[in-house]
């Protein structure tokens, strides 16, 4: 999924670089496809950011709206939902949506299987710190990165 946020954009850039390097080393051309799945809280800015990056990378970009599915589940359950519950449900719906799209593309194109790459919800600080620290010093450990990622933001 490419939400347009920092973590998913960084993930897409790393995946694009891996595909490019594999092609340079003679591997069969790998195709990177991006998926934007807006919900009720999604902004036009995030949609634009996802579209712009996908276009810059030359990827097929797919949009799958998940907000109506979430609303239908919420309505059918008859349970009150907190922001946390709805946030968790949205993340799970997006994951199911990505696998649905990957399997559908594999069937359509007979070019699968597809590898789904995603990040945890809003883990920008950890992901960016990990990549930046690895660039500066490849000997920095996971525990050091985890400690730094918990510092106040």
XYZ file of N, CA and C in Angstrom:
459
model
N 0.830 -1.196 0.000
C 0.000 0.000 0.000
C 0.868 1.251 0.000
N 0.460 2.228 -0.752
C 1.148 3.509 -0.804
C 0.157 4.560 -0.337
N 0.260 4.933 0.942
C -0.702 5.866 1.531
C -0.371 7.322 1.218
N 0.855 7.559 0.821
C 1.294 8.934 0.623
C 2.052 9.459 1.826
N 2.082 8.681 2.913
C 2.833 9.058 4.106
C 4.309 8.752 3.940
N 5.080 9.224 4.893
C 6.531 9.075 4.820
C 6.943 7.606 4.793
N 6.342 6.786 5.669
C 6.776 5.388 5.757
C 6.473 4.602 4.491
N 5.272 4.765 3.926
C 4.952 3.995 2.721
C 5.716 4.518 1.504
N 5.979 5.818 1.449
C 6.778 6.369 0.339
C 8.205 5.844 0.398
N 8.777 5.794 1.589
C 10.124 5.263 1.745
C 10.157 3.783 1.366
N 9.149 3.044 1.767
C 9.047 1.623 1.431
C 8.976 1.447 -0.091
N 8.177 2.269 -0.768
C 8.057 2.192 -2.227
C 9.383 2.516 -2.905
N 10.101 3.503 -2.392
C 11.400 3.853 -2.973
C 12.408 2.715 -2.828
N 12.426 2.083 -1.661
C 13.340 0.960 -1.444
C 12.961 -0.204 -2.364
N 11.669 -0.504 -2.468
C 11.221 -1.594 -3.350
C 11.571 -1.292 -4.809
N 11.384 -0.052 -5.229
C 11.723 0.348 -6.597
C 13.217 0.164 -6.848
N 14.033 0.559 -5.898
C 15.479 0.414 -6.038
C 15.873 -1.059 -6.131
N 15.233 -1.911 -5.335
C 15.511 -3.353 -5.397
C 15.139 -3.923 -6.762
N 13.997 -3.528 -7.293
C 13.574 -4.002 -8.621
C 14.558 -3.542 -9.696
N 14.976 -2.292 -9.609
C 15.917 -1.745 -10.588
C 17.248 -2.479 -10.529
N 17.751 -2.711 -9.318
C 19.037 -3.398 -9.171
C 18.962 -4.837 -9.650
N 17.854 -5.501 -9.373
C 17.688 -6.881 -9.841
C 17.702 -6.925 -11.366
N 17.043 -5.951 -11.993
C 17.026 -5.895 -13.460
C 18.429 -5.637 -14.006
N 19.185 -4.766 -13.346
C 20.546 -4.474 -13.777
C 21.444 -5.702 -13.679
N 21.145 -6.588 -12.734
C 21.953 -7.789 -12.542
C 21.463 -8.958 -13.386
N 20.537 -8.685 -14.302
C 20.104 -9.707 -15.237
C 18.852 -10.465 -14.851
N 18.271 -10.155 -13.705
C 17.037 -10.839 -13.319
C 15.904 -10.392 -14.220
N 14.906 -11.229 -14.298
C 13.719 -10.884 -15.073
C 13.152 -9.581 -14.507
N 12.634 -8.762 -15.374
C 12.098 -7.450 -14.969
C 11.011 -7.624 -13.923
N 11.240 -7.027 -12.791
C 10.250 -7.051 -11.724
C 9.381 -5.812 -11.855
N 8.111 -5.972 -11.638
C 7.186 -4.851 -11.759
C 6.731 -4.413 -10.380
N 6.821 -3.129 -10.139
C 6.334 -2.563 -8.885
C 4.976 -1.933 -9.153
N 3.993 -2.347 -8.393
C 2.653 -1.779 -8.501
C 2.332 -1.161 -7.158
N 1.682 -0.010 -7.159
C 1.325 0.646 -5.908
C -0.190 0.690 -5.770
N -0.637 0.664 -4.513
C -2.070 0.662 -4.221
C -2.363 1.732 -3.181
N -3.287 2.615 -3.518
C -3.757 3.646 -2.580
C -5.153 3.251 -2.133
N -5.356 3.166 -0.808
C -6.639 2.720 -0.273
C -7.187 3.739 0.720
N -7.870 4.759 0.205
C -8.367 5.804 1.091
C -9.518 5.329 1.976
N -9.543 5.888 3.157
C -10.649 5.697 4.088
C -11.255 7.052 4.388
N -12.089 7.107 5.406
C -12.755 8.366 5.749
C -11.780 9.468 6.140
N -10.677 9.110 6.787
C -9.724 10.108 7.272
C -8.653 10.481 6.246
N -8.676 9.873 5.076
C -7.649 10.148 4.067
C -7.837 11.536 3.474
N -6.726 12.198 3.227
C -6.775 13.561 2.691
C -6.435 13.581 1.207
N -6.801 14.656 0.563
C -6.441 14.845 -0.845
C -4.921 14.960 -0.982
N -4.276 15.500 0.043
C -2.816 15.620 0.028
C -2.152 14.239 -0.005
N -2.683 13.287 0.781
C -2.088 11.950 0.765
C -2.339 11.266 -0.576
N -3.516 11.452 -1.147
C -3.819 10.877 -2.475
C -2.856 11.446 -3.516
N -2.667 12.742 -3.488
C -1.784 13.402 -4.449
C -0.338 12.932 -4.283
N 0.101 12.804 -3.045
C 1.465 12.356 -2.775
C 1.679 10.938 -3.300
N 0.710 10.049 -3.062
C 0.810 8.669 -3.544
C 0.822 8.631 -5.069
N -0.064 9.393 -5.695
C -0.115 9.436 -7.167
C 1.185 9.967 -7.749
N 1.688 11.056 -7.170
C 2.916 11.677 -7.687
C 4.105 10.734 -7.606
N 4.263 10.058 -6.459
C 5.405 9.149 -6.320
C 5.269 7.964 -7.269
N 4.083 7.402 -7.353
C 3.876 6.268 -8.251
C 4.191 6.645 -9.695
N 3.753 7.831 -10.101
C 4.031 8.298 -11.462
C 5.529 8.495 -11.671
N 6.198 9.088 -10.677
C 7.643 9.318 -10.788
C 8.418 8.004 -10.894
N 7.909 6.955 -10.246
C 8.576 5.651 -10.286
C 8.164 4.830 -11.507
N 7.159 5.305 -12.231
C 6.693 4.590 -13.413
C 5.905 3.331 -13.081
N 5.177 3.356 -11.998
C 4.428 2.182 -11.531
C 2.976 2.216 -11.982
N 2.411 1.026 -12.135
C 0.956 0.946 -12.260
C 0.403 1.298 -10.885
N -0.545 2.217 -10.847
C -1.091 2.691 -9.575
C -2.573 2.358 -9.525
N -2.979 1.701 -8.463
C -4.349 1.241 -8.302
C -4.950 1.938 -7.091
N -6.211 2.322 -7.198
C -6.898 2.907 -6.051
C -8.077 2.020 -5.680
N -8.131 1.650 -4.404
C -9.212 0.821 -3.881
C -9.742 1.500 -2.620
N -10.947 2.019 -2.697
C -11.552 2.737 -1.577
C -12.026 1.729 -0.538
N -11.604 1.892 0.722
C -11.981 0.957 1.779
C -12.968 1.546 2.787
N -13.205 2.834 2.714
C -14.075 3.502 3.692
C -15.485 2.940 3.734
N -16.067 2.646 2.582
C -17.443 2.139 2.563
C -17.522 0.730 3.154
N -16.491 -0.091 2.968
C -16.469 -1.432 3.565
C -16.400 -1.345 5.084
N -15.615 -0.410 5.573
C -15.490 -0.220 7.014
C -16.807 0.265 7.595
N -17.446 1.216 6.918
C -18.741 1.726 7.372
C -19.792 0.619 7.392
N -19.767 -0.256 6.397
C -20.728 -1.363 6.341
C -20.514 -2.333 7.503
N -19.274 -2.659 7.815
C -18.992 -3.541 8.951
C -19.416 -2.905 10.266
N -19.126 -1.625 10.379
C -19.492 -0.911 11.604
C -21.016 -0.900 11.776
N -21.735 -0.638 10.706
C -23.194 -0.594 10.757
C -23.772 -1.976 11.056
N -23.238 -3.007 10.430
C -23.752 -4.356 10.609
C -23.497 -4.901 12.015
N -22.421 -4.449 12.661
C -22.070 -4.985 13.977
C -22.962 -4.447 15.087
N -23.521 -3.271 14.917
C -24.346 -2.614 15.940
C -23.573 -2.324 17.222
N -22.238 -2.329 17.142
C -21.416 -2.001 18.296
C -20.873 -0.588 18.135
N -20.779 0.162 19.234
C -20.111 1.467 19.118
C -18.623 1.231 18.878
N -17.994 2.063 18.073
C -16.578 1.889 17.731
C -15.785 3.116 18.122
N -14.694 2.893 18.838
C -13.795 3.985 19.205
C -12.880 4.295 18.032
N -12.159 5.368 18.129
C -11.189 5.743 17.099
C -10.134 4.646 16.948
N -9.710 4.078 18.061
C -8.706 3.007 18.029
C -9.233 1.781 17.297
N -10.459 1.391 17.610
C -11.057 0.218 16.959
C -11.176 0.452 15.452
N -11.662 1.635 15.071
C -11.811 1.930 13.643
C -10.457 2.015 12.940
N -9.462 2.550 13.635
C -8.112 2.609 13.057
C -7.544 1.223 12.813
N -7.736 0.324 13.778
C -7.262 -1.052 13.615
C -8.019 -1.765 12.501
N -9.319 -1.558 12.432
C -10.119 -2.181 11.376
C -9.673 -1.679 10.001
N -9.413 -0.395 9.892
C -8.969 0.181 8.621
C -7.644 -0.447 8.177
N -6.713 -0.596 9.110
C -5.415 -1.208 8.771
C -5.603 -2.642 8.289
N -6.492 -3.406 8.931
C -6.722 -4.794 8.532
C -7.427 -4.881 7.182
N -8.360 -3.967 6.936
C -9.051 -3.947 5.645
C -8.067 -3.632 4.522
N -7.144 -2.727 4.784
C -6.144 -2.394 3.766
C -5.263 -3.595 3.466
N -4.873 -4.328 4.482
C -4.047 -5.510 4.269
C -4.802 -6.542 3.434
N -6.054 -6.790 3.779
C -6.867 -7.731 2.992
C -7.009 -7.234 1.555
N -7.160 -5.927 1.387
C -7.289 -5.350 0.049
C -6.047 -5.546 -0.793
N -4.874 -5.403 -0.182
C -3.621 -5.581 -0.912
C -3.481 -7.027 -1.389
N -3.794 -7.979 -0.526
C -3.711 -9.386 -0.933
C -4.740 -9.707 -2.011
N -5.920 -9.143 -1.905
C -6.947 -9.334 -2.933
C -6.444 -8.830 -4.289
N -5.871 -7.643 -4.302
C -5.358 -7.064 -5.548
C -4.204 -7.906 -6.097
N -3.291 -8.326 -5.235
C -2.153 -9.135 -5.689
C -2.624 -10.435 -6.335
N -3.568 -11.105 -5.707
C -4.067 -12.358 -6.272
C -4.842 -12.110 -7.559
N -5.610 -11.032 -7.605
C -6.371 -10.701 -8.813
C -5.445 -10.379 -9.976
N -4.372 -9.619 -9.715
C -3.406 -9.304 -10.767
C -2.690 -10.551 -11.261
N -2.358 -11.443 -10.335
C -1.693 -12.685 -10.727
C -2.600 -13.504 -11.647
N -3.889 -13.542 -11.344
C -4.840 -14.250 -12.202
C -5.010 -13.544 -13.542
N -5.117 -12.221 -13.510
C -5.351 -11.444 -14.734
C -4.172 -11.515 -15.684
N -2.987 -11.305 -15.155
C -1.793 -11.187 -15.987
C -1.026 -12.489 -16.147
N -1.355 -13.485 -15.357
C -0.574 -14.726 -15.318
C 0.905 -14.409 -15.126
N 1.172 -13.370 -14.341
C 2.551 -12.932 -14.138
C 2.981 -13.021 -12.680
N 2.137 -13.560 -11.842
C 2.435 -13.634 -10.420
C 3.475 -14.702 -10.147
N 3.744 -14.988 -8.925
C 3.089 -14.419 -7.754
C 3.616 -13.023 -7.432
N 2.879 -12.320 -6.613
C 3.251 -10.981 -6.206
C 3.696 -10.988 -4.754
N 4.634 -10.147 -4.433
C 5.094 -9.952 -3.072
C 4.464 -8.660 -2.562
N 3.735 -8.754 -1.474
C 3.105 -7.568 -0.890
C 4.055 -6.972 0.141
N 4.322 -5.689 0.000
C 5.242 -4.998 0.907
C 4.475 -3.866 1.575
N 4.552 -3.818 2.898
C 3.833 -2.778 3.633
C 4.605 -2.417 4.896
N 4.176 -1.361 5.526
C 4.742 -0.949 6.798
C 3.640 -0.998 7.841
N 4.030 -0.962 9.101
C 3.046 -0.849 10.173
C 2.412 0.533 10.122
N 1.294 0.691 10.764
C 0.609 1.972 10.739
C 1.408 3.040 11.470
N 1.718 4.095 10.784
C 2.390 5.268 11.343
C 3.704 4.948 12.056
N 4.543 4.159 11.423
C 5.831 3.846 12.034
C 6.974 4.616 11.364
N 6.662 5.843 10.930
C 7.638 6.645 10.200
C 8.947 6.826 10.958
N 8.854 7.168 12.237
C 10.068 7.468 12.992
C 10.997 6.255 13.031
N 10.456 5.086 13.310
C 11.283 3.897 13.391
C 11.900 3.578 12.036
N 11.113 3.597 10.993
C 11.576 3.223 9.660
C 12.661 4.205 9.180
N 12.420 5.489 9.334
C 13.397 6.486 8.881
C 14.677 6.394 9.697
N 14.544 6.250 11.014
C 15.735 6.110 11.842
C 16.538 4.886 11.438
N 15.866 3.782 11.171
C 16.557 2.560 10.775
C 17.376 2.781 9.519
N 16.770 3.350 8.478
C 17.490 3.544 7.221
C 18.601 4.578 7.352
N 18.321 5.685 8.037
C 19.352 6.707 8.182
C 20.517 6.206 9.018
N 20.223 5.503 10.095
C 21.298 5.008 10.943
C 22.130 3.959 10.221
N 21.504 3.117 9.435
C 22.250 2.116 8.681
C 23.150 2.771 7.633
N 22.716 3.913 7.104
C 23.567 4.629 6.157
C 24.797 5.185 6.853
N 24.596 5.706 8.064
C 25.698 6.314 8.810
C 26.632 5.254 9.370
N 26.060 4.215 9.980
C 26.883 3.185 10.592
C 26.212 1.824 10.482
N 26.739 0.934 9.663
C 26.111 -0.376 9.490
C 26.191 -1.277 10.716
N 26.912 -0.857 11.767
C 27.035 -1.709 12.948
C 26.032 -1.364 14.042
N 25.189 -0.392 13.804
C 24.174 -0.046 14.798
C 23.186 -1.196 14.913
N 22.872 -1.568 16.136
C 22.027 -2.738 16.367
C 20.546 -2.376 16.374
N 19.714 -3.408 16.233
C 18.264 -3.239 16.293
C 17.843 -2.647 17.632
N 18.477 -3.086 18.737
C 18.074 -2.591 20.054
C 18.378 -1.102 20.195
N 19.474 -0.650 19.613
C 19.787 0.781 19.646
C 18.733 1.562 18.881
N 18.367 1.070 17.723
C 17.363 1.743 16.909
C 16.027 1.754 17.641
N 15.659 0.649 18.260
C 14.393 0.578 19.000
C 14.385 1.576 20.161
N 15.516 1.701 20.861
C 15.598 2.672 21.961
C 15.429 4.105 21.444
N 16.108 4.433 20.371
C 16.039 5.785 19.816
C 14.630 6.074 19.301
N 13.973 5.080 18.725
C 12.642 5.265 18.170
C 11.610 5.586 19.250
N 11.906 5.289 20.528
C 10.965 5.578 21.604
C 11.214 6.936 22.238
N 12.231 7.662 21.795
C 12.472 8.998 22.323
C 11.281 9.888 22.027
N 11.043 10.877 22.856
C 9.911 11.793 22.598
C 10.056 12.468 21.245
N 8.924 12.640 20.574
C 8.946 13.229 19.234
C 8.599 14.695 19.301
